[in-house]
């Protein structure tokens, strides 16, 4: 009897061992390595070894195993055309050698994992899914806070930062302490757990970049709010989002998304961070009005009042036609001093057109002493000049920037 039991155990153990070996050989990565080695000549195979490949990046607190499958990423002479056997495009691995930088510091994903879905972080619990294609540019900012030397290598990121300034996002949002607090602080937008976002109206893949990009193109589709008639009696009406619908094209929405994803509270060791170069010289302006236009842009007045103050954004239930007012008529009823006072004090809440309905969501923020005196003087000159042609000496500067979408009254 004992013998029989012993025999049975031995058989079971042998079978289990066999299954383990078989499973191991069926792991995804072994399949890729086998396929890759088959593609090589005997000479090319010289010096290459199989098995799990990893780089331990103590400073970055990461262990990356991506090259277990991406076997030829730094070997262009051996690379094949298909993934995961391609060589890295461009020359970035020369300035960022894998043994010092790994892959996940730029691409995200899950360094330790060895099957494709998990490694690419395209699984529910992982918050940093693989950054594919141009979305990788969102990682450059954490080490290259000064983008000027690498601008041509991160064109979408640069475009996103420029658009953020031109469109006056800072009138409603703040990033690292600069900007108004009318809406969400965006300083850590790039690490917002996407599970916290409402994905009901997002189409395609469920992740942060999809939500952000679709929200830029059609904010009122992604965050629609609810109309009064959909609510039980007595419940307060929620307006659709007052995030402006800018009419962005695909590239502009993608560029802003790359910038948003780059906003993280991540502290890397100093040896990985590129120190900023000397600041650009202060721009010179032909007139106080020109200077004032730059102040208007810097503080994000356009976010609510539109480019060049020509027309307001939608503002549900505001007494002035459901909109933030245009600033062109302002010169008719404000002088310099009263205008300054108004900008410093703001107006909150804005009077309602229908007193039965809630307060309009947008208000004129109180700028207090955030705008330094000299810039306030220039700003006021500019606002009082609106609707008049700018001084003839600077015709080109009076055009809206070419990259900015047409001003909408939405
Ligand atoms: C188990 C094997 C495996 C591992 C490990 C792996 N990958 Fe991949 N990778 C693949 C395969 C297969 C593809 C092609 C299919 C796809 O795009 O999902 C690919 C594609 C990619 C692409 C190209 C995407 C595109 O859209 O063209 C990138 C970038 C990438 N991987 C980065 C990484 C990074 C970074 C890691 C480490 C965190 C990693 N991979 C780990 C197998 C792997
Ligand atoms: C310095 C940042 C950086 C590092 C480090 C880096 N990459 Fe990339 N990677 C990029 C950029 C930028 C692109 C080009 C994306 C584009 O515009 O198409 C890219 C492209 C790729 C592609 C081509 C497919 C695609 O998405 O365009 C693959 C595959 C890839 N990287 C894998 C890796 C692997 C594996 C490692 C680690 C050995 C790695 N990368 C390290 C920045 C980096
Ligand atoms: C983890 C930090 C880190 C990330 C992320 C990173 N870089 Fe770098 N990068 C560096 C460091 C450090 C150097 C200098 C390398 C050396 O020691 O020579 C460098 C060098 C470069 C260079 C060579 C020119 C120069 O300024 O020395 C280029 C170009 C560059 N990076 C572009 C990029 C781009 C584009 C991205 C995003 C896709 C990126 N880097 C992401 C840290 C980083
Ligand atoms: C008139 C005020 C206003 C302006 C200007 C504005 N936003 Fe918003 N934004 C909002 C409001 C309100 C929300 C929250 C409701 C929602 O999600 O739609 C929001 C939400 C967001 C979110 C999602 C934040 C989160 O954590 O849910 C991002 C990202 C964002 N805005 C970026 C931008 C960018 C970039 C610009 C400039 C192109 C901009 N916003 C201009 C009002 C504004
Ligand atoms: C968050 C949105 C928002 C931002 C940003 C904003 N405003 Fe306003 N502003 C408003 C609203 C709403 C009103 C209308 C108040 C009312 O109805 O009385 C207004 C009114 C004004 C008025 C008075 C218009 C009139 O016809 O009485 C001036 C002038 C003005 N804003 C200037 C500015 C300047 C300059 C900036 C930038 C420093 C700025 N605003 C930024 C929302 C904004």
Coordinates of C-alpha atoms and ligand atoms in Angstrom, one line a residue:
X1 CA 0.0 0.0 0.0
X2 CA 2.8 2.4 1.0
X3 CA 4.6 1.6 -2.1
X4 CA 1.6 2.2 -4.2
X5 CA 1.1 5.6 -2.6
X6 CA 4.7 6.5 -3.1
X7 CA 4.4 5.5 -6.8
X8 CA 1.3 7.6 -7.2
X9 CA 3.0 10.6 -5.7
X10 CA 6.0 10.2 -7.9
X11 CA 3.8 10.1 -11.0
X12 CA 1.9 13.2 -9.9
X13 CA 5.1 15.1 -9.2
X14 CA 6.6 14.1 -12.5
X15 CA 3.4 15.3 -14.3
X16 CA 3.4 18.6 -12.4
X17 CA 7.1 19.2 -13.1
X18 CA 6.4 18.4 -16.8
X19 CA 3.5 20.9 -16.8
X20 CA 5.7 23.6 -15.2
X21 CA 8.5 23.1 -17.8
X22 CA 5.9 23.1 -20.6
X23 CA 4.3 26.3 -19.3
X24 CA 7.6 28.0 -18.9
X25 CA 8.5 27.2 -22.5
X26 CA 5.1 28.5 -23.6
X27 CA 5.7 31.9 -21.9
X28 CA 5.1 34.7 -24.4
X29 CA 8.7 36.0 -24.1
X30 CA 10.3 32.7 -24.8
X31 CA 8.3 32.5 -28.0
X32 CA 9.6 35.9 -29.1
X33 CA 13.2 35.1 -28.2
X34 CA 12.9 31.8 -30.1
X35 CA 11.5 33.5 -33.2
X36 CA 14.2 36.2 -33.0
X37 CA 17.1 33.7 -32.6
X38 CA 15.8 31.7 -35.6
X39 CA 16.0 34.8 -37.7
X40 CA 19.7 35.2 -37.1
X41 CA 22.7 33.6 -38.7
X42 CA 25.1 31.6 -36.6
X43 CA 27.6 34.5 -36.7
X44 CA 25.0 37.0 -35.6
X45 CA 24.0 34.9 -32.7
X46 CA 27.5 35.0 -31.3
X47 CA 27.6 36.4 -27.8
X48 CA 23.9 36.8 -27.5
X49 CA 22.1 34.9 -24.7
X50 CA 18.5 34.2 -24.0
X51 CA 16.5 34.4 -20.7
X52 CA 14.9 37.3 -18.9
X53 CA 16.8 40.6 -19.5
X54 CA 16.6 43.3 -16.9
X55 CA 18.2 46.6 -16.0
X56 CA 18.1 47.6 -12.3
X57 CA 17.9 51.4 -12.0
X58 CA 18.6 52.0 -8.4
X59 CA 18.4 55.8 -8.6
X60 CA 15.1 55.7 -10.5
X61 CA 13.7 53.0 -8.3
X62 CA 12.8 50.8 -11.3
X63 CA 13.6 47.4 -12.7
X64 CA 12.9 47.2 -16.5
X65 CA 12.6 44.0 -18.3
X66 CA 11.3 45.4 -21.6
X67 CA 14.3 44.2 -23.6
X68 CA 13.4 40.6 -22.8
X69 CA 11.0 40.9 -25.7
X70 CA 12.3 44.0 -27.4
X71 CA 15.5 42.1 -28.1
X72 CA 16.8 44.3 -30.9
X73 CA 15.8 47.7 -29.6
X74 CA 19.4 48.9 -29.4
X75 CA 20.7 46.6 -32.2
X76 CA 19.6 48.1 -35.5
X77 CA 21.8 45.7 -37.5
X78 CA 19.8 42.7 -36.2
X79 CA 16.3 44.3 -36.0
X80 CA 13.3 43.0 -37.9
X81 CA 10.4 45.1 -39.2
X82 CA 7.7 43.8 -36.8
X83 CA 7.2 44.3 -33.1
X84 CA 8.7 43.5 -30.7
X85 CA 11.8 43.0 -32.8
X86 CA 12.3 46.6 -34.2
X87 CA 15.2 48.9 -33.4
X88 CA 14.4 52.1 -31.7
X89 CA 13.5 55.0 -34.0
X90 CA 15.8 58.0 -34.0
X91 CA 18.8 58.5 -31.9
X92 CA 17.3 58.9 -28.4
X93 CA 18.8 55.7 -27.1
X94 CA 22.3 57.2 -27.7
X95 CA 21.6 60.1 -25.4
X96 CA 19.6 57.9 -23.1
X97 CA 21.4 54.6 -23.0
X98 CA 19.1 51.7 -21.8
X99 CA 21.5 50.7 -19.0
X100 CA 21.2 54.1 -17.4
X101 CA 17.6 55.1 -18.3
X102 CA 15.7 51.9 -19.0
X103 CA 12.5 52.3 -20.9
X104 CA 9.6 53.0 -18.5
X105 CA 10.9 56.4 -17.5
X106 CA 9.9 57.6 -21.0
X107 CA 7.3 55.0 -22.0
X108 CA 5.5 54.1 -18.8
X109 CA 4.2 50.5 -18.6
X110 CA 5.2 48.0 -15.9
X111 CA 8.9 47.3 -16.0
X112 CA 8.9 44.0 -14.1
X113 CA 6.2 42.3 -16.0
X114 CA 7.0 39.7 -18.7
X115 CA 3.8 39.3 -20.6
X116 CA 2.8 41.9 -23.2
X117 CA -0.5 43.2 -21.7
X118 CA 0.9 43.6 -18.2
X119 CA 4.2 44.9 -19.3
X120 CA 2.5 47.5 -21.4
X121 CA 0.4 48.4 -18.4
X122 CA -2.7 48.0 -20.5
X123 CA -4.5 46.3 -17.6
X124 CA -7.1 47.6 -15.2
X125 CA -5.1 48.2 -12.0
X126 CA -2.0 49.8 -13.6
X127 CA -2.1 53.6 -13.7
X128 CA 0.6 54.2 -16.3
X129 CA -0.3 52.5 -19.5
X130 CA 2.3 52.4 -22.3
X131 CA 2.8 55.7 -24.0
X132 CA 2.7 54.9 -27.7
X133 CA 3.7 57.1 -30.6
X134 CA 3.9 60.8 -30.0
X135 CA 2.3 60.6 -26.5
X136 CA 5.8 59.6 -25.3
X137 CA 6.7 63.3 -25.5
X138 CA 4.8 63.9 -22.3
X139 CA 7.7 62.3 -20.4
X140 CA 10.4 64.6 -21.7
X141 CA 9.3 67.5 -19.5
X142 CA 10.1 65.8 -16.1
X143 CA 13.8 65.9 -16.9
X144 CA 13.9 68.6 -19.6
X145 CA 12.0 71.4 -17.7
X146 CA 13.7 73.7 -20.2
X147 CA 12.4 72.5 -23.5
X148 CA 14.3 74.9 -25.8
X149 CA 17.3 72.6 -26.5
X150 CA 15.1 69.7 -27.4
X151 CA 12.1 71.4 -28.9
X152 CA 12.5 69.8 -32.3
X153 CA 12.4 66.4 -30.6
X154 CA 9.3 67.1 -28.6
X155 CA 7.2 69.2 -31.1
X156 CA 3.8 68.3 -29.8
X157 CA 4.7 69.0 -26.2
X158 CA 6.0 72.4 -27.2
X159 CA 2.9 73.1 -29.2
X160 CA 0.7 72.1 -26.3
X161 CA 2.4 74.5 -23.9
X162 CA 2.1 77.3 -26.4
X163 CA -1.6 76.6 -27.0
X164 CA -2.2 76.5 -23.2
X165 CA -0.9 80.1 -23.0
X166 CA -2.6 81.4 -26.2
X167 CA -6.1 80.0 -25.2
X168 CA -6.0 81.5 -21.8
X169 CA -6.4 78.2 -19.8
X170 CA -4.8 80.0 -16.9
X171 CA -8.0 82.2 -16.5
X172 CA -9.8 79.1 -15.0
X173 CA -7.0 76.6 -14.1
X174 CA -3.8 76.8 -12.3
X175 CA -0.6 74.8 -12.8
X176 CA 2.1 74.9 -10.1
X177 CA 0.6 78.0 -8.4
X178 CA 0.1 80.1 -11.6
X179 CA -3.4 80.7 -12.7
X180 CA -7.0 81.2 -11.3
X181 CA -8.9 78.7 -9.2
X182 CA -12.2 78.9 -11.0
X183 CA -11.8 75.3 -12.0
X184 CA -9.6 72.2 -11.3
X185 CA -5.9 72.6 -10.4
X186 CA -4.0 70.8 -13.2
X187 CA -0.6 70.5 -11.6
X188 CA -0.9 66.7 -11.3
X189 CA -3.2 66.0 -14.2
X190 CA -0.8 63.5 -15.7
X191 CA -1.1 61.1 -12.8
X192 CA -4.8 61.4 -12.2
X193 CA -6.1 57.8 -11.6
X194 CA -8.4 57.4 -14.6
X195 CA -10.7 55.3 -12.6
X196 CA -11.7 58.5 -10.9
X197 CA -12.9 60.0 -14.2
X198 CA -16.4 59.4 -15.5
X199 CA -15.8 57.4 -18.7
X200 CA -19.5 57.0 -19.6
X201 CA -19.2 59.2 -22.7
X202 CA -15.7 58.3 -23.8
X203 CA -15.5 56.1 -26.9
X204 CA -12.7 53.6 -27.6
X205 CA -10.1 52.6 -25.0
X206 CA -10.6 53.5 -21.4
X207 CA -7.6 55.4 -20.2
X208 CA -6.6 58.9 -19.1
X209 CA -5.2 60.1 -22.5
X210 CA -8.5 59.1 -24.3
X211 CA -10.6 61.0 -21.7
X212 CA -8.4 64.1 -21.9
X213 CA -8.2 64.2 -25.6
X214 CA -11.9 63.7 -26.2
X215 CA -12.7 66.2 -23.5
X216 CA -10.7 68.8 -25.3
X217 CA -12.5 68.2 -28.6
X218 CA -16.0 68.0 -27.1
X219 CA -16.1 68.9 -23.5
X220 CA -19.9 68.9 -23.4
X221 CA -20.1 65.4 -24.8
X222 CA -17.7 64.0 -22.2
X223 CA -19.0 66.0 -19.2
X224 CA -22.6 66.9 -20.1
X225 CA -24.1 67.6 -16.7
X226 CA -27.9 67.1 -16.4
X227 CA -30.8 69.2 -17.5
X228 CA -33.5 70.2 -15.0
X229 CA -36.1 68.0 -16.6
X230 CA -34.0 64.9 -16.1
X231 CA -33.8 65.4 -12.4
X232 CA -36.2 64.5 -9.6
X233 CA -38.2 67.6 -8.4
X234 CA -36.4 69.7 -5.9
X235 CA -32.9 68.6 -7.1
X236 CA -30.7 71.5 -8.2
X237 CA -29.9 71.7 -11.9
X238 CA -26.4 71.0 -13.0
X239 CA -25.3 72.8 -16.1
X240 CA -23.1 71.1 -18.7
X241 CA -19.4 71.8 -18.2
X242 CA -18.3 75.4 -18.7
X243 CA -15.0 74.2 -20.0
X244 CA -14.9 76.0 -23.4
X245 CA -15.5 74.1 -26.6
X246 CA -12.6 75.6 -28.5
X247 CA -13.0 73.9 -31.9
X248 CA -9.6 72.3 -31.7
X249 CA -8.3 70.1 -34.6
X250 CA -6.9 66.7 -33.9
X251 CA -3.3 67.8 -33.7
X252 CA -4.1 70.6 -31.3
X253 CA -6.2 68.4 -29.1
X254 CA -3.4 65.8 -29.1
X255 CA -0.8 68.5 -28.3
X256 CA -2.7 69.8 -25.3
X257 CA -3.2 66.2 -24.2
X258 CA 0.6 65.6 -24.3
X259 CA 1.1 68.7 -22.2
X260 CA -1.6 67.6 -19.6
X261 CA 0.0 64.1 -19.4
X262 CA 3.3 65.7 -18.7
X263 CA 2.0 67.4 -15.5
X264 CA 3.2 65.2 -12.6
X265 CA 4.5 65.5 -9.1
X266 CA 7.5 63.4 -9.8
X267 CA 10.9 64.1 -8.3
X268 CA 13.9 62.5 -10.1
X269 CA 17.5 62.4 -8.9
X270 CA 19.4 65.5 -9.9
X271 CA 21.8 63.5 -12.1
X272 CA 18.8 62.8 -14.4
X273 CA 17.5 66.3 -14.6
X274 CA 18.8 68.8 -17.2
X275 CA 19.5 72.2 -15.7
X276 CA 17.7 75.1 -17.3
X277 CA 19.6 77.4 -19.6
X278 CA 19.6 81.2 -19.2
X279 CA 16.2 82.8 -19.5
X280 CA 15.1 84.4 -22.7
X281 CA 15.6 88.2 -22.8
X282 CA 12.4 90.2 -21.8
X283 CA 10.5 90.8 -25.0
X284 CA 10.2 94.5 -26.0
X285 CA 6.9 95.9 -27.2
X286 CA 6.3 98.8 -29.5
X287 CA 3.6 100.4 -27.3
X288 CA 2.0 100.0 -23.9
X289 CA -1.0 98.6 -25.8
X290 CA 1.1 95.8 -27.3
X291 CA 2.6 95.1 -23.8
X292 CA -0.9 95.0 -22.4
X293 CA -2.0 92.5 -25.0
X294 CA 0.8 90.2 -23.6
X295 CA -0.5 90.7 -20.1
X296 CA -4.0 89.8 -21.2
X297 CA -2.7 86.6 -22.7
X298 CA -0.4 85.8 -19.8
X299 CA -3.2 85.9 -17.1
X300 CA -5.7 84.0 -19.2
X301 CA -8.3 86.7 -19.7
X302 CA -9.0 85.1 -23.2
X303 CA -10.1 81.9 -21.4
X304 CA -13.3 83.6 -20.6
X305 CA -13.5 86.7 -22.8
X306 CA -12.2 85.1 -26.0
X307 CA -9.2 86.0 -28.1
X308 CA -8.7 89.8 -28.1
X309 CA -11.7 90.1 -25.8
X310 CA -14.1 89.8 -28.8
X311 CA -16.6 87.5 -27.3
X312 CA -17.4 85.6 -24.2
X313 CA -17.7 82.0 -23.5
X314 CA -21.0 80.3 -22.8
X315 CA -22.2 81.2 -19.2
X316 CA -25.5 79.6 -18.4
X317 CA -28.0 81.9 -16.9
X318 CA -25.8 85.0 -17.0
X319 CA -27.8 88.2 -17.4
X320 CA -25.8 89.2 -20.5
X321 CA -27.3 86.7 -22.9
X322 CA -25.9 83.5 -21.3
X323 CA -22.4 84.6 -22.1
X324 CA -19.2 86.2 -20.6
X325 CA -19.3 89.7 -22.0
X326 CA -17.2 91.0 -24.9
X327 CA -14.8 93.6 -23.7
X328 CA -15.1 95.9 -26.8
X329 CA -17.8 98.2 -25.3
X330 CA -15.8 98.6 -22.0
X331 CA -14.2 101.9 -23.1
X332 CA -17.7 103.5 -23.3
X333 CA -18.4 103.2 -19.6
X334 CA -15.1 102.7 -17.7
X335 CA -12.2 105.1 -17.1
X336 CA -8.7 103.9 -16.2
X337 CA -9.2 103.9 -12.4
X338 CA -12.7 102.3 -12.3
X339 CA -11.5 99.6 -14.7
X340 CA -8.5 98.8 -12.5
X341 CA -10.8 98.7 -9.4
X342 CA -13.2 96.4 -11.2
X343 CA -10.4 94.0 -12.3
X344 CA -9.0 93.9 -8.8
X345 CA -12.4 93.2 -7.2
X346 CA -14.0 91.0 -9.8
X347 CA -17.7 90.1 -9.6
X348 CA -19.0 87.0 -8.0
X349 CA -21.6 85.8 -8.5
X350 CA -22.7 87.2 -11.9
X351 CA -26.3 88.5 -11.9
X352 CA -28.8 85.9 -13.2
X353 CA -31.1 86.3 -16.2
X354 CA -33.6 83.9 -14.6
X355 CA -33.7 84.2 -10.8
X356 CA -35.4 80.8 -10.5
X357 CA -32.3 79.1 -12.0
X358 CA -28.9 78.6 -10.3
X359 CA -26.1 81.1 -10.4
X360 CA -24.1 81.2 -13.6
X361 CA -21.0 79.0 -13.3
X362 CA -18.5 81.6 -14.5
X363 CA -17.7 84.7 -12.6
X364 CA -15.1 87.5 -13.0
X365 CA -12.3 86.5 -10.6
X366 CA -10.9 89.1 -8.2
X367 CA -7.3 89.6 -9.4
X368 CA -6.4 91.6 -6.2
X369 CA -2.6 92.3 -6.5
X370 CA -1.7 89.3 -8.7
X371 CA -1.1 91.6 -11.6
X372 CA 1.8 93.9 -10.8
X373 CA 1.1 97.7 -11.1
X374 CA 3.0 98.3 -14.3
X375 CA 1.4 95.4 -16.0
X376 CA -2.0 96.5 -14.7
X377 CA -1.4 99.9 -16.4
X378 CA -0.6 98.2 -19.6
X379 CA -3.5 95.8 -19.4
X380 CA -6.0 98.7 -18.9
X381 CA -4.5 100.6 -21.9
X382 CA -5.1 97.4 -24.0
X383 CA -8.6 96.8 -22.8
X384 CA -9.6 100.4 -23.4
X385 CA -8.1 100.1 -26.9
X386 CA -10.2 97.1 -27.9
X387 CA -12.1 97.4 -31.1
X388 CA -9.7 100.1 -32.4
X389 CA -7.0 99.1 -34.9
X390 CA -3.6 98.6 -33.2
X391 CA -0.9 101.2 -34.0
X392 CA 0.2 100.7 -37.6
X393 CA 3.8 100.1 -36.7
X394 CA 3.1 96.5 -35.6
X395 CA 0.5 95.1 -38.0
X396 CA 1.6 91.5 -37.8
X397 CA 1.5 91.4 -34.0
X398 CA -2.1 92.4 -33.9
X399 CA -3.2 89.2 -35.8
X400 CA -4.2 86.3 -33.6
X401 CA -1.4 83.8 -33.5
X402 CA -1.5 81.5 -36.5
X403 CA -1.6 78.3 -34.5
X404 CA -4.6 79.3 -32.4
X405 CA -8.0 78.0 -33.4
X406 CA -10.5 80.6 -34.5
X407 CA -12.1 82.4 -31.6
X408 CA -15.5 81.0 -30.9
X409 CA -18.2 82.5 -28.8
X410 CA -18.8 79.2 -27.1
Ligands
LIG1 C1 6.2 39.8 -23.5 C2 6.9 40.6 -24.5 C3 6.9 42.1 -24.3 C4 7.4 42.8 -23.2 C5 7.9 42.3 -21.9 C6 7.3 44.2 -23.6 N1 6.7 44.3 -24.9 FE1 6.4 46.0 -25.9 N2 5.7 45.0 -27.5 C7 5.5 43.6 -27.5 C8 4.7 43.3 -28.7 C9 4.3 41.9 -29.1 C10 4.4 44.5 -29.3 C11 3.5 44.7 -30.6 C12 2.1 44.6 -30.2 C13 1.6 45.9 -29.5 O1 1.8 47.0 -30.0 O2 1.0 45.7 -28.4 C14 5.0 45.5 -28.6 C15 5.0 46.9 -28.9 C16 5.6 47.9 -28.2 C17 5.7 49.3 -28.6 C18 5.2 49.8 -29.9 C19 3.8 50.3 -29.8 C20 3.3 50.8 -31.1 O3 2.2 51.3 -31.0 O4 3.9 50.7 -32.2 C21 6.3 50.0 -27.6 C22 6.6 51.5 -27.5 C23 6.6 49.0 -26.5 N3 6.2 47.8 -26.9 C24 7.3 49.3 -25.4 C25 7.5 48.4 -24.3 C26 8.0 48.8 -23.0 C27 8.4 50.2 -22.6 C28 8.1 47.6 -22.3 C29 8.6 47.5 -20.9 C30 7.8 48.1 -19.9 C31 7.7 46.6 -23.2 N4 7.3 47.1 -24.4 C32 7.6 45.2 -22.8 C33 6.0 42.7 -26.6 C34 6.5 43.1 -25.4
LIG2 C1 14.3 59.3 -23.8 C2 13.0 58.7 -23.8 C3 12.9 57.3 -24.4 C4 13.5 56.1 -23.9 C5 14.4 56.0 -22.7 C6 13.0 55.0 -24.7 N1 12.2 55.5 -25.7 FE1 11.2 54.4 -27.0 N2 10.5 56.1 -28.0 C7 10.7 57.3 -27.5 C8 10.2 58.3 -28.5 C9 10.2 59.8 -28.4 C10 9.7 57.5 -29.6 C11 9.1 57.9 -30.9 C12 7.6 58.0 -30.8 C13 7.0 58.6 -32.0 O1 7.0 59.8 -32.2 O2 6.6 57.8 -32.9 C14 9.9 56.1 -29.2 C15 9.5 55.0 -30.0 C16 9.6 53.7 -29.6 C17 9.1 52.5 -30.3 C18 8.5 52.6 -31.7 C19 7.0 52.5 -31.6 C20 6.4 53.8 -31.2 O3 5.6 53.8 -30.3 O4 6.6 54.8 -31.9 C21 9.4 51.4 -29.6 C22 9.1 50.0 -29.9 C23 10.1 51.8 -28.4 N3 10.2 53.2 -28.4 C24 10.5 51.0 -27.4 C25 11.4 51.4 -26.4 C26 12.1 50.5 -25.5 C27 11.9 49.0 -25.4 C28 12.9 51.2 -24.7 C29 13.9 50.7 -23.6 C30 15.1 50.1 -24.1 C31 12.7 52.6 -25.1 N4 11.8 52.7 -26.1 C32 13.3 53.7 -24.4 C33 11.3 57.7 -26.3 C34 12.1 56.9 -25.5
LIG3 C1 14.9 60.6 -16.8 C2 15.2 61.9 -17.4 C3 15.1 62.1 -18.9 C4 14.0 61.9 -19.7 C5 12.6 61.3 -19.2 C6 14.3 62.4 -21.0 N1 15.6 62.9 -21.0 FE1 16.6 63.6 -22.6 N2 18.3 63.7 -21.5 C7 18.4 63.5 -20.1 C8 19.7 63.7 -19.7 C9 20.3 63.5 -18.3 C10 20.5 64.0 -20.9 C11 22.0 64.2 -21.0 C12 22.6 62.9 -21.3 C13 24.1 62.9 -21.0 O1 24.5 62.7 -19.9 O2 24.8 63.2 -22.0 C14 19.5 64.0 -22.0 C15 19.9 64.3 -23.3 C16 19.0 64.5 -24.3 C17 19.3 64.9 -25.7 C18 20.7 65.2 -26.2 C19 20.9 66.7 -26.2 C20 21.2 67.2 -24.9 O3 20.5 68.2 -24.5 O4 22.1 66.7 -24.2 C21 18.1 65.0 -26.3 C22 17.9 65.5 -27.8 C23 17.0 64.6 -25.4 N3 17.6 64.3 -24.2 C24 15.7 64.6 -25.8 C25 14.7 64.0 -25.0 C26 13.4 63.8 -25.4 C27 12.8 64.1 -26.7 C28 12.7 63.2 -24.3 C29 11.3 62.7 -24.3 C30 10.9 61.7 -25.3 C31 13.7 63.0 -23.3 N4 14.9 63.5 -23.7 C32 13.4 62.4 -22.0 C33 17.4 63.1 -19.3 C34 16.1 62.7 -19.7
LIG4 C1 -13.9 79.2 -18.7 C2 -13.2 78.3 -17.8 C3 -12.3 77.3 -18.4 C4 -11.3 77.5 -19.3 C5 -10.8 78.8 -19.9 C6 -10.6 76.2 -19.4 N1 -11.2 75.3 -18.7 FE1 -10.6 73.3 -18.4 N2 -12.2 73.0 -17.2 C7 -13.1 73.9 -16.8 C8 -14.1 73.2 -16.0 C9 -15.4 73.9 -15.4 C10 -13.7 71.9 -15.9 C11 -14.4 70.8 -15.0 C12 -15.6 70.2 -15.7 C13 -15.2 69.3 -16.8 O1 -14.5 68.3 -16.5 O2 -15.6 69.5 -17.9 C14 -12.5 71.8 -16.6 C15 -11.8 70.6 -16.7 C16 -10.6 70.5 -17.3 C17 -9.8 69.3 -17.3 C18 -10.1 68.0 -16.6 C19 -9.7 68.2 -15.2 C20 -10.1 67.1 -14.3 O3 -9.3 66.7 -13.4 O4 -11.2 66.6 -14.4 C21 -8.6 69.6 -18.0 C22 -7.5 68.6 -18.3 C23 -8.8 70.9 -18.5 N3 -10.0 71.5 -18.1 C24 -7.8 71.6 -19.3 C25 -8.0 72.8 -19.8 C26 -7.1 73.5 -20.8 C27 -5.8 72.8 -21.3 C28 -7.6 74.7 -21.1 C29 -7.1 75.6 -22.2 C30 -7.1 75.1 -23.5 C31 -8.8 74.8 -20.3 N4 -9.0 73.7 -19.6 C32 -9.6 76.0 -20.3 C33 -13.1 75.2 -17.1 C34 -12.3 75.9 -18.0
LIG5 C1 -13.2 82.8 -15.2 C2 -13.7 83.7 -16.2 C3 -13.1 85.1 -16.4 C4 -11.8 85.4 -16.5 C5 -10.6 84.5 -16.5 C6 -11.8 86.8 -16.7 N1 -13.0 87.3 -16.6 FE1 -13.6 89.3 -16.9 N2 -15.5 88.8 -16.6 C7 -16.0 87.5 -16.4 C8 -17.5 87.6 -16.3 C9 -18.4 86.4 -16.1 C10 -17.8 88.9 -16.4 C11 -19.2 89.5 -16.3 C12 -19.5 90.1 -15.0 C13 -20.9 90.7 -15.0 O1 -21.8 90.2 -15.7 O2 -21.1 91.7 -14.3 C14 -16.6 89.7 -16.6 C15 -16.5 91.1 -16.7 C16 -15.3 91.7 -17.0 C17 -15.3 93.2 -17.3 C18 -16.5 94.1 -17.3 C19 -17.2 94.0 -18.5 C20 -18.5 94.8 -18.6 O3 -19.0 94.9 -19.6 O4 -18.8 95.4 -17.5 C21 -14.0 93.5 -17.6 C22 -13.4 94.8 -17.9 C23 -13.2 92.3 -17.5 N3 -14.1 91.2 -17.1 C24 -11.9 92.2 -17.7 C25 -11.1 91.0 -17.5 C26 -9.7 91.0 -17.6 C27 -8.8 92.1 -17.9 C28 -9.3 89.7 -17.3 C29 -7.9 89.1 -17.2 C30 -7.1 89.7 -16.2 C31 -10.6 88.9 -17.1 N4 -11.6 89.8 -17.2 C32 -10.6 87.6 -16.8 C33 -15.3 86.4 -16.4 C34 -13.9 86.3 -16.5

